[in-house]
Every structure is written in C-alpha cells, then in structure tokens.
Amino acid sequence: MNIALAKTGSGRAVENIFTAARDRLPGTGKVADVRRQAFDAFERAGLPHRRLEDWKYTDLRALMREVLPLAAAPDASALKRSEAALAELKAGDACRLVLIDGTLAPSLSNLGVLEAGVRVQTLREMLEDSTNTARADLLESGTASGSMIALNAAMATDGAVITVADGTVLAKPLHIVHVATRSSAASYTRSFLKLGNAAQATLLESFVAAGDAKSYQVNDALVVSLGDQAHLQHVRLMADGADAANITTAIFTVGAKARLTTFNMTSGGGLSRYQGYLTFAGEGSEVTANGVNLLNGRQHADTTLFLDHAVPNCASREIFRSVVDDRAHSVFQGRIIVQPKAQKTDAKMMTRALLLSERAEADNKPELEIFADDVTCGHGATTGALDESLLFYLRARGLSEKEAQALLIQAFVGEAIESIASDAVREVAISTAQRWLAARG
C-alpha cells in the first residue's frame, strides 16, 4: 500500500523554504542526506503543539504559526549594525565569537586572544571538508528529539566548533554572540564545545538584536561534552528583540567526576523556549542547573530541562526563578529521570514564580521519574506576589514603589544569579537583570 502525506499550505511553504535554501547550506553527499532526512522528520511532525505533553504550555502552531525564510548572508550594512550592538556587550577580556544572522563573522570576532590548548573551527568549514568522513555526525542530535531540533539539523548554516585540550584551564571566558540584523527572517546555528579531561572553562552565550531587526526567528543548538574531571561554567543570556522567536536546544554530556554549572536568563524575545538535555555519563559528577525568566508585556518564555541520571553516585540541583509582569507567561518544566542502575543519586529541584500583575501567568511542572531505590530526591514549586509588608517597610524608609519592587526582585532572583562563579560573567548577568528592571513602567 502506498501512503502519501497530505501537506497543508504551511507545509508547502516550509518545503519551499528548504528547497530555496539548499544551495546555501554547507555540505554535500552524506551531509546533504542527513539534512534531507532531518527535514522529512520535521515535515512529518510539523510545529510542536499543545497535544504533545512536553509542549502543552507552548503551542508553536498557535504562537509561532510559520517558519520564516532563511536570513541572507551578512553584508557590510549588517556588519556595521552588529558592531554597534556588540559595543553594548561587556564581558571582560573574553574570547568573542560572533554569529551574524547564522554566519560566523571573523572580522567582529577576536580569535587572536585564544589561549593555548583551545582550537576553534566553524561548522561550515567542517561540513564542507571532504576529508572529514564523520562530518555528518555534527548534524545528529543524540539524546535530543523533536521536530525543532530536526529542523535545526536540516537548516544549520554555521556555528562555532570549540575543542579544549586535556588539562587546559582557561583564564578567559569563551563568548558566543548571536546577533540578528534581518527582519522577517530565520537563522539556524549549531555550536559545539568539547572539554577535555581535567579541563576547565567558562562559556557565555548572548542573543541580541541589531538596529531595527524585527519579527525574526532563531533556532539554535549547543552540544557540549565534558571529559572526566572537567569543570564547565555555562551562562546563556537571551535578550532578543521584543517580537522575536527563539528556540534553543542545549545538549550536555557529563563525564566522570566532572562539574557542570549552567545558568539561563531570558529577558527578551516575544516567544522563546530553552530546552536542555543533560545526561550523566560517568560516576561521581555534579550538575547545577539554574535559570531566571524576566518577563513583561505579552512575552512567552518556556524553560524545559530533562536531566538523566544514567549512572550511580551523581548529584544534581535545579533552581529556577521567574518574575512575570503585565500579561506575560512563564513556563518551567523540569524532569529528573533516575535510571535503574543510578543508585546513590542525590537530586533536588525547586522552582518559584513571582507574579507582579493579576494577568500574569506562570506554569511550573517539576517531575521525578525514579527507577532506583537507594536515592535522595525531591522537588517543589511555589507561586506568589511581592510581600506587601516588605514593600511597606522599604517605602517607609524613603524608597519609591518601583525602587522597592526592584530591590525585592533582585533579592528574589539573586540566589540563581549568584551561582555564576566568574565575576565578569556574573556582572554581565546582573547588568542584564538591571536593564530589565529599569525598563519596567
């Protein structure tokens, strides 16, 4: 029996977008085959919708509706606008890698300050390298699944591929900056970080808009591998344009006796979802996953984390905070899975939401799936408003209502931000939060 899939008008439009972009996508042969397979998987599933449990609070068919055409390669005007946007970012003496509309821009990156033991390549050059027989593996998604990561594999144009040698301890952060300059266009990036055994590094990611870029879409993926006894501090700050859509997938694999601290702050974008897949691949490791949503207007921000305790004797902590004003909507979904062999697991998760408006909404769904019997696990969730007695106390000492609220909000999100070990990167996160607070009406 022959079965034909019926395509909607939207489906035909997406097919046309993929066909139009194919000549601009790096890689031939097996790479092109993997792209085609990934796109077919996306077409079969379509945009995620609320009937899928993991997407019940973030219905992209209703919220995003369509996939925009691939953004054009950056020209001189885009570079100039990006340079102005980069001037506002301060991250100390970090090694900066700049991706403009999905393409790495060497002229705005400062690869010259790379420390010994670090190698940086572009995804484009690796996919186009005919001598690299395994290059198609860069488009495979491993533990991540779903139509949006499949679309990323099909359309990825560029990204940074970073390798840190065994035993290397980086003094300077690595900073990947995503700059959007095109309106009504989409960019697809996929970056990699391989941290060798006993290596230590800090990775900062920033998402910003340049000039008057509006109504754009970002589909990003980050794949991180930590070797045994490696230490990584990962910080992601998403401050895209007010009407942008950002869908990011992060995949972490943690080796034995390794330490991973990851922090995500969402303060921009009209629609966003940050989905993280974290897997323990070696015993004796620790993961701390923290996050903050700072939302107002009609923003919708979804943070969804899947943490897989696949081996024994590992510990994880998740702390998530959301501050929601006006008619914004914050979503946190955290799922901790303890596999049958993962005895002696120590896992805890806590999410708290602060509602600043009667129309604000926060959905929190912490979950535990435990298949082992010798574990220590727990989770909790709370939602509430600012403490009126504390507000009165602060206002009685001369602070305005806005200043009093800002002070309490800073204290509320401070526990998550303080997990950032790097002083320079922590200051960047604090400045981002302060800008959001200052912009409140």
Short mmCIF file of C-alpha atoms in Angstrom, two decimals:
data_model
loop_
_atom_site.label_atom_id
_atom_site.label_comp_id
_atom_site.label_asym_id
_atom_site.label_seq_id
_atom_site.Cartn_x
_atom_site.Cartn_y
_atom_site.Cartn_z
CA MET A 1 0.00 0.00 0.00
CA ASN A 2 1.32 3.45 -0.92
CA ILE A 3 0.69 6.16 1.64
CA ALA A 4 1.02 9.83 0.71
CA LEU A 5 1.32 12.52 3.36
CA ALA A 6 -1.08 15.39 2.72
CA LYS A 7 0.60 18.78 3.06
CA THR A 8 -1.09 21.89 4.34
CA GLY A 9 -0.39 25.29 2.84
CA SER A 10 2.07 25.88 5.66
CA GLY A 11 3.76 22.56 4.91
CA ARG A 12 4.22 23.50 1.27
CA ALA A 13 5.66 26.86 2.32
CA VAL A 14 8.22 25.19 4.57
CA GLU A 15 9.18 22.80 1.78
CA ASN A 16 9.73 25.79 -0.48
CA ILE A 17 11.92 27.44 2.17
CA PHE A 18 14.09 24.33 2.45
CA THR A 19 14.36 23.99 -1.33
CA ALA A 20 15.30 27.66 -1.76
CA ALA A 21 17.95 27.44 0.95
CA ARG A 22 19.52 24.12 -0.10
CA ASP A 23 22.24 25.65 -2.27
CA ARG A 24 23.34 27.88 0.64
CA LEU A 25 23.59 25.05 3.17
CA PRO A 26 27.14 23.71 3.65
CA GLY A 27 27.94 20.08 2.92
CA THR A 28 27.22 17.56 0.20
CA GLY A 29 26.94 13.80 -0.03
CA LYS A 30 26.18 12.25 3.37
CA VAL A 31 25.73 15.68 4.95
CA ALA A 32 23.03 16.54 2.41
CA ASP A 33 21.39 13.16 3.01
CA VAL A 34 21.25 13.77 6.75
CA ARG A 35 19.75 17.21 6.15
CA ARG A 36 17.06 15.73 3.91
CA GLN A 37 16.21 13.05 6.47
CA ALA A 38 16.04 15.65 9.24
CA PHE A 39 13.77 17.87 7.19
CA ASP A 40 11.50 14.93 6.36
CA ALA A 41 11.23 14.23 10.11
CA PHE A 42 10.24 17.85 10.70
CA GLU A 43 7.69 17.77 7.92
CA ARG A 44 6.06 14.63 9.31
CA ALA A 45 5.70 16.16 12.77
CA GLY A 46 5.27 19.84 11.93
CA LEU A 47 5.48 22.59 14.52
CA PRO A 48 5.00 21.29 18.08
CA HIS A 49 1.54 21.79 19.56
CA ARG A 50 -0.27 21.54 22.89
CA ARG A 51 -1.37 17.95 22.35
CA LEU A 52 2.27 16.95 22.88
CA GLU A 53 2.86 16.68 26.64
CA ASP A 54 6.28 18.37 26.58
CA TRP A 55 4.82 21.29 24.58
CA LYS A 56 1.39 21.60 26.26
CA TYR A 57 2.15 25.13 27.52
CA THR A 58 3.97 26.32 24.37
CA ASP A 59 1.89 25.64 21.27
CA LEU A 60 4.11 26.78 18.39
CA ARG A 61 1.36 26.17 15.86
CA ALA A 62 -0.63 28.90 17.59
CA LEU A 63 2.20 31.10 18.89
CA MET A 64 4.71 30.98 16.01
CA ARG A 65 2.44 29.71 13.24
CA GLU A 66 5.03 29.60 10.45
CA VAL A 67 8.69 29.12 9.65
CA LEU A 68 10.34 32.18 8.11
CA PRO A 69 12.77 32.10 5.16
CA LEU A 70 16.49 31.70 5.81
CA ALA A 71 18.20 35.02 6.55
CA ALA A 72 20.53 36.37 3.87
CA ALA A 73 24.28 36.22 4.44
CA PRO A 74 25.51 39.31 6.32
CA ASP A 75 26.64 42.22 4.14
CA ALA A 76 28.59 45.37 5.03
CA SER A 77 25.48 47.04 6.44
CA ALA A 78 24.74 44.05 8.69
CA LEU A 79 28.32 44.05 9.95
CA LYS A 80 28.13 47.74 10.78
CA ARG A 81 24.84 47.35 12.70
CA SER A 82 26.25 44.34 14.53
CA GLU A 83 29.34 46.26 15.55
CA ALA A 84 27.13 48.88 17.22
CA ALA A 85 25.20 46.16 19.08
CA LEU A 86 28.41 44.48 20.24
CA ALA A 87 29.66 47.73 21.75
CA GLU A 88 26.93 47.42 24.39
CA LEU A 89 28.08 43.94 25.45
CA LYS A 90 30.76 43.84 28.11
CA ALA A 91 32.29 40.54 29.16
CA GLY A 92 35.77 41.50 30.29
CA ASP A 93 38.57 40.06 28.19
CA ALA A 94 36.51 37.14 26.85
CA CYS A 95 37.38 35.49 23.55
CA ARG A 96 34.42 36.54 21.40
CA LEU A 97 32.92 34.51 18.56
CA VAL A 98 30.25 36.46 16.68
CA LEU A 99 27.50 34.83 14.62
CA ILE A 100 25.52 37.31 12.49
CA ASP A 101 22.21 36.01 11.13
CA GLY A 102 23.58 32.48 11.41
CA THR A 103 27.04 33.09 9.91
CA LEU A 104 30.28 33.41 11.86
CA ALA A 105 31.89 36.82 11.29
CA PRO A 106 35.70 36.64 11.72
CA SER A 107 36.07 40.42 11.40
CA LEU A 108 33.99 41.00 14.55
CA SER A 109 35.40 38.03 16.47
CA ASN A 110 38.64 38.26 18.41
CA LEU A 111 40.17 34.82 17.86
CA GLY A 112 43.59 36.35 18.32
CA VAL A 113 43.17 36.20 22.12
CA LEU A 114 42.58 32.45 22.19
CA GLU A 115 44.58 30.75 24.92
CA ALA A 116 46.88 27.79 24.39
CA GLY A 117 45.06 24.46 24.25
CA VAL A 118 41.94 25.84 22.54
CA ARG A 119 41.00 25.25 18.93
CA VAL A 120 38.10 26.96 17.17
CA GLN A 121 36.68 25.94 13.79
CA THR A 122 33.47 26.92 12.05
CA LEU A 123 30.70 24.43 11.49
CA ARG A 124 30.55 25.47 7.85
CA GLU A 125 34.17 24.60 7.14
CA MET A 126 33.85 21.26 8.89
CA LEU A 127 30.72 20.30 6.96
CA GLU A 128 32.36 21.31 3.69
CA ASP A 129 35.62 19.43 4.43
CA SER A 130 35.57 16.41 2.11
CA THR A 131 38.42 14.78 4.06
CA ASN A 132 36.32 14.64 7.25
CA THR A 133 34.35 11.42 6.81
CA ALA A 134 32.45 11.87 10.09
CA ARG A 135 31.30 15.42 9.37
CA ALA A 136 27.62 14.37 9.01
CA ASP A 137 27.68 13.34 12.68
CA LEU A 138 27.67 17.05 13.53
CA LEU A 139 24.04 17.20 12.41
CA GLU A 140 22.89 14.30 14.56
CA SER A 141 21.05 15.22 17.76
CA GLY A 142 21.83 12.33 20.11
CA THR A 143 19.65 12.46 23.24
CA ALA A 144 17.57 15.41 21.99
CA SER A 145 14.45 14.72 19.98
CA GLY A 146 11.57 16.59 18.40
CA SER A 147 10.73 18.50 15.28
CA MET A 148 12.53 21.75 16.18
CA ILE A 149 15.94 20.12 16.69
CA ALA A 150 15.28 18.20 13.45
CA LEU A 151 14.63 21.49 11.66
CA ASN A 152 17.88 22.84 13.12
CA ALA A 153 19.79 19.86 11.69
CA ALA A 154 18.20 20.39 8.29
CA MET A 155 18.88 24.14 8.09
CA ALA A 156 22.02 24.80 10.18
CA THR A 157 24.29 27.20 8.29
CA ASP A 158 27.15 27.77 10.72
CA GLY A 159 28.36 27.75 14.31
CA ALA A 160 31.48 27.52 16.44
CA VAL A 161 33.21 24.18 17.00
CA ILE A 162 35.43 24.56 20.07
CA THR A 163 37.87 21.98 21.41
CA VAL A 164 39.67 22.43 24.73
CA ALA A 165 42.61 20.06 25.23
CA ASP A 166 43.03 17.78 28.25
CA GLY A 167 44.23 19.58 31.36
CA THR A 168 43.74 23.08 29.91
CA VAL A 169 42.49 25.67 32.40
CA LEU A 170 41.15 28.76 30.63
CA ALA A 171 41.55 32.08 32.42
CA LYS A 172 39.30 33.95 29.96
CA PRO A 173 35.67 33.12 29.15
CA LEU A 174 34.63 31.96 25.69
CA HIS A 175 31.81 34.21 24.45
CA ILE A 176 29.49 33.19 21.58
CA VAL A 177 27.37 36.17 20.49
CA HIS A 178 24.31 35.71 18.25
CA VAL A 179 23.33 38.95 16.51
CA ALA A 180 20.15 39.28 14.46
CA THR A 181 20.07 42.04 11.84
CA ARG A 182 17.37 40.82 9.41
CA SER A 183 13.65 41.33 9.89
CA SER A 184 11.15 38.58 8.99
CA ALA A 185 13.91 36.02 8.51
CA ALA A 186 15.24 32.96 10.34
CA SER A 187 18.73 31.89 11.36
CA TYR A 188 19.89 28.36 12.22
CA THR A 189 23.09 27.81 14.16
CA ARG A 190 24.70 24.79 15.82
CA SER A 191 27.77 25.08 18.05
CA PHE A 192 29.92 22.52 19.85
CA LEU A 193 32.18 22.55 22.88
CA LYS A 194 34.34 19.55 23.71
CA LEU A 195 36.04 19.95 27.08
CA GLY A 196 38.92 17.51 27.56
CA ASN A 197 39.70 15.52 30.68
CA ALA A 198 40.52 17.74 33.70
CA ALA A 199 39.96 20.88 31.57
CA GLN A 200 38.21 23.96 32.95
CA ALA A 201 36.36 26.68 31.02
CA THR A 202 33.61 29.30 31.15
CA LEU A 203 31.23 29.62 28.18
CA LEU A 204 28.97 32.66 27.82
CA GLU A 205 26.26 32.91 25.15
CA SER A 206 24.42 36.12 24.26
CA PHE A 207 21.45 36.67 21.92
CA VAL A 208 20.81 40.27 20.83
CA ALA A 209 19.18 42.27 18.06
CA ALA A 210 20.96 44.92 16.00
CA GLY A 211 19.34 48.10 14.76
CA ASP A 212 15.67 47.74 13.89
CA ALA A 213 15.58 43.97 13.31
CA LYS A 214 12.02 42.78 13.93
CA SER A 215 9.89 39.64 13.81
CA TYR A 216 12.84 37.32 13.25
CA GLN A 217 13.32 33.71 14.32
CA VAL A 218 16.33 31.99 15.91
CA ASN A 219 16.75 28.21 16.01
CA ASP A 220 19.98 27.39 17.83
CA ALA A 221 21.59 24.22 19.15
CA LEU A 222 24.53 23.80 21.50
CA VAL A 223 26.22 20.41 22.01
CA VAL A 224 28.60 20.14 24.96
CA SER A 225 30.76 17.21 26.05
CA LEU A 226 32.61 17.25 29.39
CA GLY A 227 35.51 14.86 29.84
CA ASP A 228 36.33 13.16 33.12
CA GLN A 229 37.12 15.62 35.94
CA ALA A 230 36.31 18.57 33.66
CA HIS A 231 34.70 21.75 35.03
CA LEU A 232 32.42 23.97 32.95
CA GLN A 233 30.55 27.15 33.83
CA HIS A 234 27.91 27.82 31.14
CA VAL A 235 25.86 31.05 31.08
CA ARG A 236 23.22 31.92 28.49
CA LEU A 237 21.65 35.40 28.29
CA MET A 238 18.77 35.76 25.84
CA ALA A 239 17.86 39.40 25.16
CA ASP A 240 16.46 39.16 21.62
CA GLY A 241 14.13 41.72 20.08
CA ALA A 242 10.71 42.18 21.68
CA ASP A 243 8.85 40.37 18.88
CA ALA A 244 11.47 37.73 18.03
CA ALA A 245 11.07 33.96 18.43
CA ASN A 246 13.97 31.98 19.87
CA ILE A 247 14.00 28.17 20.09
CA THR A 248 17.24 26.81 21.55
CA THR A 249 18.25 23.22 22.31
CA ALA A 250 21.23 22.52 24.56
CA ILE A 251 22.67 19.01 24.90
CA PHE A 252 25.15 18.27 27.71
CA THR A 253 27.00 15.00 28.31
CA VAL A 254 28.89 14.92 31.62
CA GLY A 255 31.84 12.57 32.20
CA ALA A 256 33.02 11.01 35.46
CA LYS A 257 33.87 13.27 38.43
CA ALA A 258 33.01 16.32 36.32
CA ARG A 259 31.31 19.55 37.39
CA LEU A 260 28.77 21.44 35.28
CA THR A 261 27.06 24.67 36.31
CA THR A 262 24.64 26.04 33.73
CA PHE A 263 22.58 29.23 34.01
CA ASN A 264 20.00 30.64 31.61
CA MET A 265 18.37 34.08 31.79
CA THR A 266 15.55 35.02 29.43
CA SER A 267 14.67 38.71 29.37
CA GLY A 268 13.98 39.33 25.67
CA GLY A 269 12.04 37.89 22.77
CA GLY A 270 8.30 37.68 22.33
CA LEU A 271 8.33 33.88 22.21
CA SER A 272 11.09 31.60 23.44
CA ARG A 273 11.81 28.06 24.51
CA TYR A 274 15.08 26.88 26.01
CA GLN A 275 15.17 23.11 26.21
CA GLY A 276 18.13 21.40 27.86
CA TYR A 277 19.06 17.73 27.79
CA LEU A 278 21.61 16.85 30.47
CA THR A 279 22.99 13.31 30.79
CA PHE A 280 25.37 11.88 33.39
CA ALA A 281 27.78 9.58 31.55
CA GLY A 282 30.23 8.95 34.41
CA GLU A 283 30.04 8.44 38.17
CA GLY A 284 30.85 10.99 40.85
CA SER A 285 29.69 14.06 38.90
CA GLU A 286 27.68 17.12 39.89
CA VAL A 287 25.34 19.33 37.86
CA THR A 288 23.78 22.63 38.95
CA ALA A 289 21.16 23.98 36.52
CA ASN A 290 19.79 27.42 37.38
CA GLY A 291 17.60 29.82 35.46
CA VAL A 292 15.64 33.07 35.55
CA ASN A 293 12.78 34.38 33.40
CA LEU A 294 12.23 38.16 33.50
CA LEU A 295 9.08 38.83 31.50
CA ASN A 296 6.61 41.63 30.83
CA GLY A 297 4.19 42.75 28.13
CA ARG A 298 2.92 39.66 26.31
CA GLN A 299 6.16 37.70 26.39
CA HIS A 300 6.00 33.91 26.49
CA ALA A 301 9.11 32.11 27.75
CA ASP A 302 9.44 28.36 28.27
CA THR A 303 12.36 26.67 30.04
CA THR A 304 12.24 22.87 29.84
CA LEU A 305 15.02 20.72 31.31
CA PHE A 306 15.47 16.94 31.05
CA LEU A 307 18.10 15.62 33.45
CA ASP A 308 19.04 11.96 33.02
CA HIS A 309 20.78 10.27 35.96
CA ALA A 310 22.01 7.29 33.95
CA VAL A 311 24.86 6.22 36.28
CA PRO A 312 25.27 5.89 40.08
CA ASN A 313 26.71 8.33 42.62
CA CYS A 314 25.85 11.64 40.95
CA ALA A 315 24.19 14.79 42.29
CA SER A 316 22.08 17.49 40.66
CA ARG A 317 20.48 20.74 41.80
CA GLU A 318 17.96 22.84 39.85
CA ILE A 319 16.90 26.32 40.98
CA PHE A 320 14.56 28.29 38.72
CA ARG A 321 13.03 31.73 39.29
CA SER A 322 10.52 33.62 37.16
CA VAL A 323 9.36 37.22 37.50
CA VAL A 324 6.24 37.86 35.44
CA ASP A 325 4.60 41.22 34.84
CA ASP A 326 1.68 42.53 32.72
CA ARG A 327 0.20 39.68 30.61
CA ALA A 328 3.38 37.67 30.20
CA HIS A 329 3.51 33.89 30.53
CA SER A 330 6.39 31.93 32.08
CA VAL A 331 6.75 28.16 31.79
CA PHE A 332 9.13 25.88 33.66
CA GLN A 333 9.18 22.13 33.12
CA GLY A 334 11.84 20.12 34.90
CA ARG A 335 12.07 16.35 34.59
CA ILE A 336 14.62 14.35 36.55
CA ILE A 337 14.95 10.73 35.47
CA VAL A 338 16.78 8.26 37.73
CA GLN A 339 17.63 5.12 35.79
CA PRO A 340 17.54 1.65 37.44
CA LYS A 341 21.35 1.49 37.75
CA ALA A 342 21.68 5.03 39.14
CA GLN A 343 21.83 4.15 42.83
CA LYS A 344 23.03 6.78 45.34
CA THR A 345 21.56 9.58 43.22
CA ASP A 346 21.07 12.90 45.00
CA ALA A 347 18.73 15.17 43.00
CA LYS A 348 16.69 18.20 44.05
CA MET A 349 14.68 20.77 42.12
CA MET A 350 12.89 23.94 43.21
CA THR A 351 11.00 26.46 41.07
CA ARG A 352 9.46 29.72 42.27
CA ALA A 353 7.39 32.28 40.38
CA LEU A 354 6.76 35.90 41.32
CA LEU A 355 3.67 37.45 39.73
CA LEU A 356 3.64 41.25 39.50
CA SER A 357 0.26 41.55 37.80
CA GLU A 358 -3.16 39.94 38.15
CA ARG A 359 -2.99 38.94 34.49
CA ALA A 360 0.49 37.43 34.64
CA GLU A 361 0.71 33.64 34.35
CA ALA A 362 3.29 31.07 35.46
CA ASP A 363 3.08 27.33 34.81
CA ASN A 364 5.53 25.22 36.80
CA LYS A 365 5.75 21.46 36.31
CA PRO A 366 8.54 19.72 38.22
CA GLU A 367 8.67 15.93 37.68
CA LEU A 368 10.58 12.98 39.10
CA GLU A 369 10.80 9.59 37.41
CA ILE A 370 12.66 7.26 39.76
CA PHE A 371 13.51 3.67 38.84
CA ALA A 372 16.11 3.07 41.57
CA ASP A 373 15.50 2.53 45.29
CA ASP A 374 18.60 3.95 47.02
CA VAL A 375 18.23 7.63 46.15
CA THR A 376 17.63 11.05 47.72
CA CYS A 377 15.33 13.10 45.50
CA GLY A 378 12.87 15.93 45.94
CA HIS A 379 11.14 18.79 44.15
CA GLY A 380 8.92 21.76 44.92
CA ALA A 381 7.13 24.70 43.31
CA THR A 382 5.68 27.96 44.65
CA THR A 383 3.89 30.94 43.09
CA GLY A 384 3.09 34.24 44.76
CA ALA A 385 3.23 38.04 44.75
CA LEU A 386 5.62 40.52 46.36
CA ASP A 387 5.35 40.65 50.14
CA GLU A 388 3.23 43.71 50.96
CA SER A 389 4.79 44.08 54.42
CA LEU A 390 8.29 44.19 52.96
CA LEU A 391 7.17 46.74 50.36
CA PHE A 392 5.69 48.88 53.12
CA TYR A 393 8.90 48.58 55.16
CA LEU A 394 11.07 49.73 52.23
CA ARG A 395 8.72 52.56 51.21
CA ALA A 396 8.61 53.79 54.81
CA ARG A 397 12.36 54.31 54.52
CA GLY A 398 12.11 56.63 51.55
CA LEU A 399 12.15 54.29 48.54
CA SER A 400 9.63 54.76 45.74
CA GLU A 401 7.31 51.86 44.94
CA LYS A 402 9.32 50.99 41.82
CA GLU A 403 12.62 51.12 43.72
CA ALA A 404 11.21 48.94 46.49
CA GLN A 405 9.91 46.40 43.99
CA ALA A 406 13.25 46.36 42.16
CA LEU A 407 15.12 45.67 45.40
CA LEU A 408 12.86 42.73 46.28
CA ILE A 409 13.02 41.34 42.74
CA GLN A 410 16.81 41.49 42.79
CA ALA A 411 16.84 39.54 46.04
CA PHE A 412 14.37 37.01 44.60
CA VAL A 413 16.49 36.17 41.53
CA GLY A 414 19.81 36.67 43.29
CA GLU A 415 20.11 33.06 44.50
CA ALA A 416 20.14 31.81 40.93
CA ILE A 417 22.49 34.51 39.62
CA GLU A 418 24.96 34.03 42.46
CA SER A 419 25.67 30.51 41.17
CA ILE A 420 27.79 32.10 38.41
CA ALA A 421 31.39 31.65 39.56
CA SER A 422 33.05 34.05 37.11
CA ASP A 423 32.95 37.61 38.46
CA ALA A 424 32.99 39.17 34.99
CA VAL A 425 30.21 36.93 33.65
CA ARG A 426 28.13 37.38 36.81
CA GLU A 427 28.33 41.15 36.34
CA VAL A 428 27.03 40.75 32.78
CA ALA A 429 24.05 38.77 34.09
CA ILE A 430 23.38 41.31 36.85
CA SER A 431 23.53 44.17 34.31
CA THR A 432 21.02 42.33 32.10
CA ALA A 433 18.63 41.98 35.03
CA GLN A 434 19.08 45.62 35.99
CA ARG A 435 18.28 46.78 32.45
CA TRP A 436 15.05 44.77 32.55
CA LEU A 437 14.13 46.29 35.91
CA ALA A 438 14.91 49.82 34.68
CA ALA A 439 12.71 49.32 31.60
CA ARG A 440 9.63 48.41 33.69
CA GLY A 441 6.92 51.04 33.55
#
